[in-house]
mmCIF file of N, CA, C and O in Angstrom:
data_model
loop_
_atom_site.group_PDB
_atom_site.id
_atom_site.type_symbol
_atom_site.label_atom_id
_atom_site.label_comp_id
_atom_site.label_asym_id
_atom_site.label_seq_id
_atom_site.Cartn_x
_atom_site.Cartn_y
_atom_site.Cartn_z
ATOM 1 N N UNK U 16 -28.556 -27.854 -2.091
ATOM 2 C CA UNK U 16 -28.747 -26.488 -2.513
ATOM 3 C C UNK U 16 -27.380 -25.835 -2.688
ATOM 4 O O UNK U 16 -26.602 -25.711 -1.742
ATOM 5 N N UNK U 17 -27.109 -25.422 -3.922
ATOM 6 C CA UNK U 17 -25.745 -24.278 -3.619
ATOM 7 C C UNK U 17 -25.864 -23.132 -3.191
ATOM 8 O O UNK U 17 -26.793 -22.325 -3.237
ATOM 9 N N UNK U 18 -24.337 -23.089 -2.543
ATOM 10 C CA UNK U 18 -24.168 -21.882 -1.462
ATOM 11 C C UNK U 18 -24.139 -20.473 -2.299
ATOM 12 O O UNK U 18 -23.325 -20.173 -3.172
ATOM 13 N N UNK U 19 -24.986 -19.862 -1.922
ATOM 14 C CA UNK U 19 -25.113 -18.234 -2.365
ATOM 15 C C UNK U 19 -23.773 -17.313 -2.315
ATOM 16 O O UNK U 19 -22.861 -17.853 -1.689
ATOM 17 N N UNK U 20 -23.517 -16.222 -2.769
ATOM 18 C CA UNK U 20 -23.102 -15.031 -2.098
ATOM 19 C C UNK U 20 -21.220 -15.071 -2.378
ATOM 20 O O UNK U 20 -20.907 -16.233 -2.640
ATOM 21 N N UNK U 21 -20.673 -14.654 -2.379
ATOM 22 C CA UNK U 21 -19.065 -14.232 -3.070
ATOM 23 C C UNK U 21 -18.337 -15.267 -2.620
ATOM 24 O O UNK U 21 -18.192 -15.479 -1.416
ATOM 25 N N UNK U 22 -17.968 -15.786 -3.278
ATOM 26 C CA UNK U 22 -16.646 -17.163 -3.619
ATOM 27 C C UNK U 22 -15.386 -16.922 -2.615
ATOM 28 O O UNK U 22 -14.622 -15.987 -2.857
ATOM 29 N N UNK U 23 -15.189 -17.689 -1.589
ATOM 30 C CA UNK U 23 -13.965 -17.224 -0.959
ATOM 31 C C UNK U 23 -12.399 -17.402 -1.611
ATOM 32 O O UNK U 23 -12.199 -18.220 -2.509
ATOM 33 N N UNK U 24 -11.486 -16.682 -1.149
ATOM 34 C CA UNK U 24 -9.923 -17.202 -1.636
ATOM 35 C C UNK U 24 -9.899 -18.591 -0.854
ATOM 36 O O UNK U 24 -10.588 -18.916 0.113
ATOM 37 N N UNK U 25 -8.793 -19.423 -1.619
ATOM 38 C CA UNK U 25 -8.470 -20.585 -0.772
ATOM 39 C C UNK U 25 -6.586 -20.893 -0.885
ATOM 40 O O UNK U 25 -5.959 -20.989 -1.941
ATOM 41 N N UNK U 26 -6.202 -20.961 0.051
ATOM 42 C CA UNK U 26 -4.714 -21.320 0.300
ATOM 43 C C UNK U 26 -4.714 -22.735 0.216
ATOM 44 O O UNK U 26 -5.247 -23.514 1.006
ATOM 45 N N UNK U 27 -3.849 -23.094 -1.160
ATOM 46 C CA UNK U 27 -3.596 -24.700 -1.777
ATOM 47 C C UNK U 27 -2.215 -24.738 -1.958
ATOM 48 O O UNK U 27 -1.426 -23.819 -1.737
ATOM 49 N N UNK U 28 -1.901 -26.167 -2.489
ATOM 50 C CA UNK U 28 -0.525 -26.247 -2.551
ATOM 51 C C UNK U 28 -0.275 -25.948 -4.004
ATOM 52 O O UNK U 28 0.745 -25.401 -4.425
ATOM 53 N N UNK U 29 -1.165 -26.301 -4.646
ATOM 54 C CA UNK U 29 -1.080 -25.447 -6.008
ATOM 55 C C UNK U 29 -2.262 -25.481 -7.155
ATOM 56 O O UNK U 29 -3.391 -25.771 -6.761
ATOM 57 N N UNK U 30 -2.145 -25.316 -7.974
ATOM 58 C CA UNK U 30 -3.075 -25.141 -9.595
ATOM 59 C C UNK U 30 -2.742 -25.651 -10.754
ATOM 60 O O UNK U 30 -1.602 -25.599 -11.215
ATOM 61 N N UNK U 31 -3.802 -26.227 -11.352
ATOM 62 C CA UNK U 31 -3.622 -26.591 -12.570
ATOM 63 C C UNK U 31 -4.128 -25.086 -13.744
ATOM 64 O O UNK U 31 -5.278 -24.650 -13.691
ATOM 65 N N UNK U 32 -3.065 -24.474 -14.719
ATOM 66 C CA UNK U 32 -4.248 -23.377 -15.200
ATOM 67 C C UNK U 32 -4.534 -23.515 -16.406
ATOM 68 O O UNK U 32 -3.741 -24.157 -17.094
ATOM 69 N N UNK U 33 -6.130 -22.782 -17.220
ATOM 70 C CA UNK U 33 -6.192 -22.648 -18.769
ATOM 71 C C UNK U 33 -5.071 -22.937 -19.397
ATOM 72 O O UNK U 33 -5.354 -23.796 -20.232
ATOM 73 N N UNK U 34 -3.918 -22.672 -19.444
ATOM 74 C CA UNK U 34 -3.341 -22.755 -20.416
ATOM 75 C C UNK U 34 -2.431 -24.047 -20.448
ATOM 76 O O UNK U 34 -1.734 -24.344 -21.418
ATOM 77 N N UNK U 35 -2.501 -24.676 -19.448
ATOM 78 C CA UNK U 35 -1.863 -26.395 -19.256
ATOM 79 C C UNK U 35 -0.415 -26.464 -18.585
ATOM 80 O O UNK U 35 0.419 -27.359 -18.720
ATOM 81 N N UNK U 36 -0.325 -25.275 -17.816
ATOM 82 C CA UNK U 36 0.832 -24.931 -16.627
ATOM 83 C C UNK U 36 0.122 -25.399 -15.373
ATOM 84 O O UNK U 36 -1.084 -25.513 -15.152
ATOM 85 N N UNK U 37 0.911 -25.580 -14.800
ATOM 86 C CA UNK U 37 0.614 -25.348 -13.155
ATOM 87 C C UNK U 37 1.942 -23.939 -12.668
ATOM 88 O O UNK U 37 2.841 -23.346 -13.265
ATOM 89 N N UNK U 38 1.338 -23.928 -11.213
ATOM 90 C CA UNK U 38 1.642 -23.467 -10.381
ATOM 91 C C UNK U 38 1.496 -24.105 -9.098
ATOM 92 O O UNK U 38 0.397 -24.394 -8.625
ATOM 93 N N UNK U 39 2.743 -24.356 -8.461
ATOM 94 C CA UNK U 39 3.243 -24.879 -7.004
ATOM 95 C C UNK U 39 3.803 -24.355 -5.297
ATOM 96 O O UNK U 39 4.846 -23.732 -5.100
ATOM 97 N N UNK U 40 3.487 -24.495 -4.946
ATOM 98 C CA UNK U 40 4.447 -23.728 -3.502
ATOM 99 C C UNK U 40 5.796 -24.031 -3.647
ATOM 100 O O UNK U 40 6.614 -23.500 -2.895
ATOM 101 N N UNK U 41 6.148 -24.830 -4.532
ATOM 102 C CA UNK U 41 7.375 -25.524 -4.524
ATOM 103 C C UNK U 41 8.095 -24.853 -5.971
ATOM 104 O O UNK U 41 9.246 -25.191 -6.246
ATOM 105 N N UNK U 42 7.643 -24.269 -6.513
ATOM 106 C CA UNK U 42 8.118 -23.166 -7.634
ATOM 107 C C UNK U 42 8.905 -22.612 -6.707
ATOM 108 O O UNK U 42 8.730 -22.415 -5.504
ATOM 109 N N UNK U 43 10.237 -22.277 -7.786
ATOM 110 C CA UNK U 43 10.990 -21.243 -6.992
ATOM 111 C C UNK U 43 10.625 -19.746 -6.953
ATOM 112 O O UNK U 43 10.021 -19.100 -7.809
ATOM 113 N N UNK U 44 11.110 -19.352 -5.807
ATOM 114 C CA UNK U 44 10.848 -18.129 -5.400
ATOM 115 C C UNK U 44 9.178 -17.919 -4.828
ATOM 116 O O UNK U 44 8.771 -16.844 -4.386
ATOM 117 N N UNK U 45 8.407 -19.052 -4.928
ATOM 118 C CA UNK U 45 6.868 -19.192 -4.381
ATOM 119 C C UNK U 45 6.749 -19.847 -2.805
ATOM 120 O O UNK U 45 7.325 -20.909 -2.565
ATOM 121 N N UNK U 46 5.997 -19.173 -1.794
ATOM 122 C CA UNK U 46 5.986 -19.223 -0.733
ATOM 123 C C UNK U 46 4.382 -20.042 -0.236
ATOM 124 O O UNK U 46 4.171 -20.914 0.607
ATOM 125 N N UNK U 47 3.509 -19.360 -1.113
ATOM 126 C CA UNK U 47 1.843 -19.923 -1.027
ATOM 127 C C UNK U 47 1.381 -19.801 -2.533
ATOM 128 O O UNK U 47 1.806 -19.196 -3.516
ATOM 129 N N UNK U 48 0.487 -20.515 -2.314
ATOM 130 C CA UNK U 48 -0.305 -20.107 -3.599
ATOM 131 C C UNK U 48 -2.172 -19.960 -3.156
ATOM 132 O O UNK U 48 -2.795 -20.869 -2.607
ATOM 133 N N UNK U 49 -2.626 -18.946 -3.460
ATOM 134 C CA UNK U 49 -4.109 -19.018 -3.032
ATOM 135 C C UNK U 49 -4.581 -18.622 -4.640
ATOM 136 O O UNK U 49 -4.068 -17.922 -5.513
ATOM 137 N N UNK U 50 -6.192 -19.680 -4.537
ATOM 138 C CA UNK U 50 -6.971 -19.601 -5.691
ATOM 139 C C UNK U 50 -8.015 -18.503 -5.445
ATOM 140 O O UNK U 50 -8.705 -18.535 -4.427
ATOM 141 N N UNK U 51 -8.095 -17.888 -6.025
ATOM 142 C CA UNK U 51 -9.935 -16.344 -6.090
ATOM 143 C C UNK U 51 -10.900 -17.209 -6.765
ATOM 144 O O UNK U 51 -10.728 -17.995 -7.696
ATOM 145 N N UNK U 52 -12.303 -16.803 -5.885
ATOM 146 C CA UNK U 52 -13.362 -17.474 -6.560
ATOM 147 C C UNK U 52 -13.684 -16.834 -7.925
ATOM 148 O O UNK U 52 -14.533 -17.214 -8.732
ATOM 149 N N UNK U 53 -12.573 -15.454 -8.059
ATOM 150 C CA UNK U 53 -12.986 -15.133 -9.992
ATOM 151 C C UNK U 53 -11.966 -15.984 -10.677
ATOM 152 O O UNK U 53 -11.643 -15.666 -11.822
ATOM 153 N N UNK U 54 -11.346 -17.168 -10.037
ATOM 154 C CA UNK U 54 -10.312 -17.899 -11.153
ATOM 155 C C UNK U 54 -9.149 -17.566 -11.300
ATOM 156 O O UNK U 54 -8.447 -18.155 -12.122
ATOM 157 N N UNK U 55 -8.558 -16.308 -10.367
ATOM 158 C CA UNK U 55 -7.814 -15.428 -10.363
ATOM 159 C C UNK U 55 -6.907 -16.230 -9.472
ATOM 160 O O UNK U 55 -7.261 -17.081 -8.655
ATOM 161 N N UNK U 56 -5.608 -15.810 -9.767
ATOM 162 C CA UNK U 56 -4.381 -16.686 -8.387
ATOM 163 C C UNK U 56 -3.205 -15.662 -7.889
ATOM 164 O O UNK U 56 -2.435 -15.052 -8.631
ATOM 165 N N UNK U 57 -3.233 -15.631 -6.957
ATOM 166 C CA UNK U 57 -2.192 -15.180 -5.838
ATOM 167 C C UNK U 57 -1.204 -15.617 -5.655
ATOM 168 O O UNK U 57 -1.404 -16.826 -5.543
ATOM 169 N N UNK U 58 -0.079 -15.394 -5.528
ATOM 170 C CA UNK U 58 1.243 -16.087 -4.937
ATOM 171 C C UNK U 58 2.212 -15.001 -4.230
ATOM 172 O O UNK U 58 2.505 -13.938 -4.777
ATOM 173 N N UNK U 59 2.670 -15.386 -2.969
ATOM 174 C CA UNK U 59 3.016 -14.936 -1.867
ATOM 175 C C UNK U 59 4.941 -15.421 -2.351
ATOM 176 O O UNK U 59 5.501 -16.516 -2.394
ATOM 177 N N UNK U 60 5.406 -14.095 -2.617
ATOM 178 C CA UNK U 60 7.211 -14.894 -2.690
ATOM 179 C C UNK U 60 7.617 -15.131 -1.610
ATOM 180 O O UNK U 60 6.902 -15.518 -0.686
ATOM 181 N N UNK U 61 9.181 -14.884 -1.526
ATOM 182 C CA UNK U 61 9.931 -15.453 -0.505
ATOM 183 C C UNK U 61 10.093 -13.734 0.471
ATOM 184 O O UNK U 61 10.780 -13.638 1.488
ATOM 185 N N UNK U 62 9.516 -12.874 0.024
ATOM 186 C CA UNK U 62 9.782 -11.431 0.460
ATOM 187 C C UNK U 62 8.608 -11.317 1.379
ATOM 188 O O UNK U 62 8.760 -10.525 2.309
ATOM 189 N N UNK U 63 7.481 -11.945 1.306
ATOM 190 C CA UNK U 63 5.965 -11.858 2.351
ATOM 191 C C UNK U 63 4.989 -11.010 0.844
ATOM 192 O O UNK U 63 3.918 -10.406 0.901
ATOM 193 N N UNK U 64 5.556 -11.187 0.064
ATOM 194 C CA UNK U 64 4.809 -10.033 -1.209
ATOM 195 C C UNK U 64 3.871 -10.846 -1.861
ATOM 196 O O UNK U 64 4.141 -11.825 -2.556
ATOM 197 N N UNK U 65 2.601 -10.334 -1.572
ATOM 198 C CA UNK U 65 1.393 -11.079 -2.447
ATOM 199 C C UNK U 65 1.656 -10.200 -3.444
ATOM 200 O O UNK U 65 2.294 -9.148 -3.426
ATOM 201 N N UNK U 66 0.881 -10.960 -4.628
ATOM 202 C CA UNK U 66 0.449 -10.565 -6.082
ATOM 203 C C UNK U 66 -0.258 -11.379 -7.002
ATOM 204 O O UNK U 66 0.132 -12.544 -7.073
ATOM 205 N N UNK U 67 -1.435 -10.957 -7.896
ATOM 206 C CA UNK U 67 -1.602 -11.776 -8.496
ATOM 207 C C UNK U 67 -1.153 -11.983 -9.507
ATOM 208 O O UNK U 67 -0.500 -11.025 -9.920
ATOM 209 N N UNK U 68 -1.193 -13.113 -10.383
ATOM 210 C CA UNK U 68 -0.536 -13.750 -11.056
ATOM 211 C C UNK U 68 -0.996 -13.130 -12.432
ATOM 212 O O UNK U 68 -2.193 -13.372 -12.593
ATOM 213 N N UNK U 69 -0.373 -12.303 -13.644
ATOM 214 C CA UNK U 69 -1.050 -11.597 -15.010
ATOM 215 C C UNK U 69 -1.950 -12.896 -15.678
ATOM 216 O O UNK U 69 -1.246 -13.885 -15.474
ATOM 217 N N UNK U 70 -2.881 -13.215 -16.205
ATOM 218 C CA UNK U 70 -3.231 -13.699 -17.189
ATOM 219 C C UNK U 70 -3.467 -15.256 -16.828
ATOM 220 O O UNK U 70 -3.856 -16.162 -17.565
ATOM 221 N N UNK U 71 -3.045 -15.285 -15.210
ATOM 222 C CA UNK U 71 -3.439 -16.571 -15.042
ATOM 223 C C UNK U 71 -5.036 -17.313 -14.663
ATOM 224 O O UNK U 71 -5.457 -16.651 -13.714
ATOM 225 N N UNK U 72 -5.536 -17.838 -14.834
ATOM 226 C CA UNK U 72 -6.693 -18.596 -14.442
ATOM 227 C C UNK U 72 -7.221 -20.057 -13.749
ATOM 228 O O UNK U 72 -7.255 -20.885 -14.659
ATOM 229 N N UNK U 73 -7.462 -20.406 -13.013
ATOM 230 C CA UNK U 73 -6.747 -21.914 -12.041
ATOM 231 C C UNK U 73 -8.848 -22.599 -12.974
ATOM 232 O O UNK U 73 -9.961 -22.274 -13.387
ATOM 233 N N UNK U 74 -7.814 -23.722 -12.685
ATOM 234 C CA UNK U 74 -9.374 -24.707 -13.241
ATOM 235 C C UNK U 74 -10.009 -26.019 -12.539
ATOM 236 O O UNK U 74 -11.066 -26.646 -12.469
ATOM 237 N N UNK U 75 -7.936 -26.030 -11.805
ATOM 238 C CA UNK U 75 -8.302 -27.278 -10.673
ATOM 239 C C UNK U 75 -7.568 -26.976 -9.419
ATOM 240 O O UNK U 75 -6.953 -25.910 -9.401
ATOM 241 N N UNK U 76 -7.545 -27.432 -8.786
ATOM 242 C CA UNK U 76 -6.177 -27.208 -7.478
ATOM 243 C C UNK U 76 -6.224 -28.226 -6.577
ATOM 244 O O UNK U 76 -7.274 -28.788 -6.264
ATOM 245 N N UNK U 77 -5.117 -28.508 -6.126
ATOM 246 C CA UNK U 77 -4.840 -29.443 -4.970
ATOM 247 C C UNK U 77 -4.908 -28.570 -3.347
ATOM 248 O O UNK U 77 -4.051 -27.806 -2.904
ATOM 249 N N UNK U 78 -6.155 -28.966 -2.718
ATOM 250 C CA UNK U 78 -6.047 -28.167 -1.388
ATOM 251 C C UNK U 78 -5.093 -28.600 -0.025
ATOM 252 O O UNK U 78 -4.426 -29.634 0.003
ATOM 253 N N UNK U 79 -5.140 -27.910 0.754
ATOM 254 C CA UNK U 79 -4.083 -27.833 1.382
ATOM 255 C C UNK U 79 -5.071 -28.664 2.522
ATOM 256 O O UNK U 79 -6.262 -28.375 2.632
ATOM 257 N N UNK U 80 -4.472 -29.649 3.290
ATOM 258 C CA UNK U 80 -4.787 -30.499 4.386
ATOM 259 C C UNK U 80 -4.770 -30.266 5.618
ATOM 260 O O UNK U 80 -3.712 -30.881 5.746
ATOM 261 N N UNK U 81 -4.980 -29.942 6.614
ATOM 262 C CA UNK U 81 -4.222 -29.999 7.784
ATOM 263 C C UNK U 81 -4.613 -30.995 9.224
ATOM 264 O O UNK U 81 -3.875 -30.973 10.209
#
């Protein structure tokens, strides 16, 4: 059965997006990267400053292990 009810964020090491970029923790000046269940992406700099990313959209991502 799929799970009901609002898509959580997820903290990965990075994204593949629509437009055939990625995004990495390992980008400079990138600290995290979290995916939104609207497709939407976050990245945390080297300042503690979230933001999301203009125009970006994630389609795949590599999750984070621990």
């Amino acid at each position: 059965m799929a799970r009901k009810g609002k898509k959580r964020s997820i903290q990965v090491w990075g994204c593949d997006l629509e437009d055939g970029t990625k995004i990495t923790n390992e980008d400079e000046g990138i600290v995290s990267v979290i995916v939104n269940g609207d497709h939407s992406v976050t990245v945390t700099d080297i300042n503690h400053v979230e933001k999301i990313v203009e125009g970006a959209r994630w389609v795949s991502y590599v999750p984070r292990q621990n």
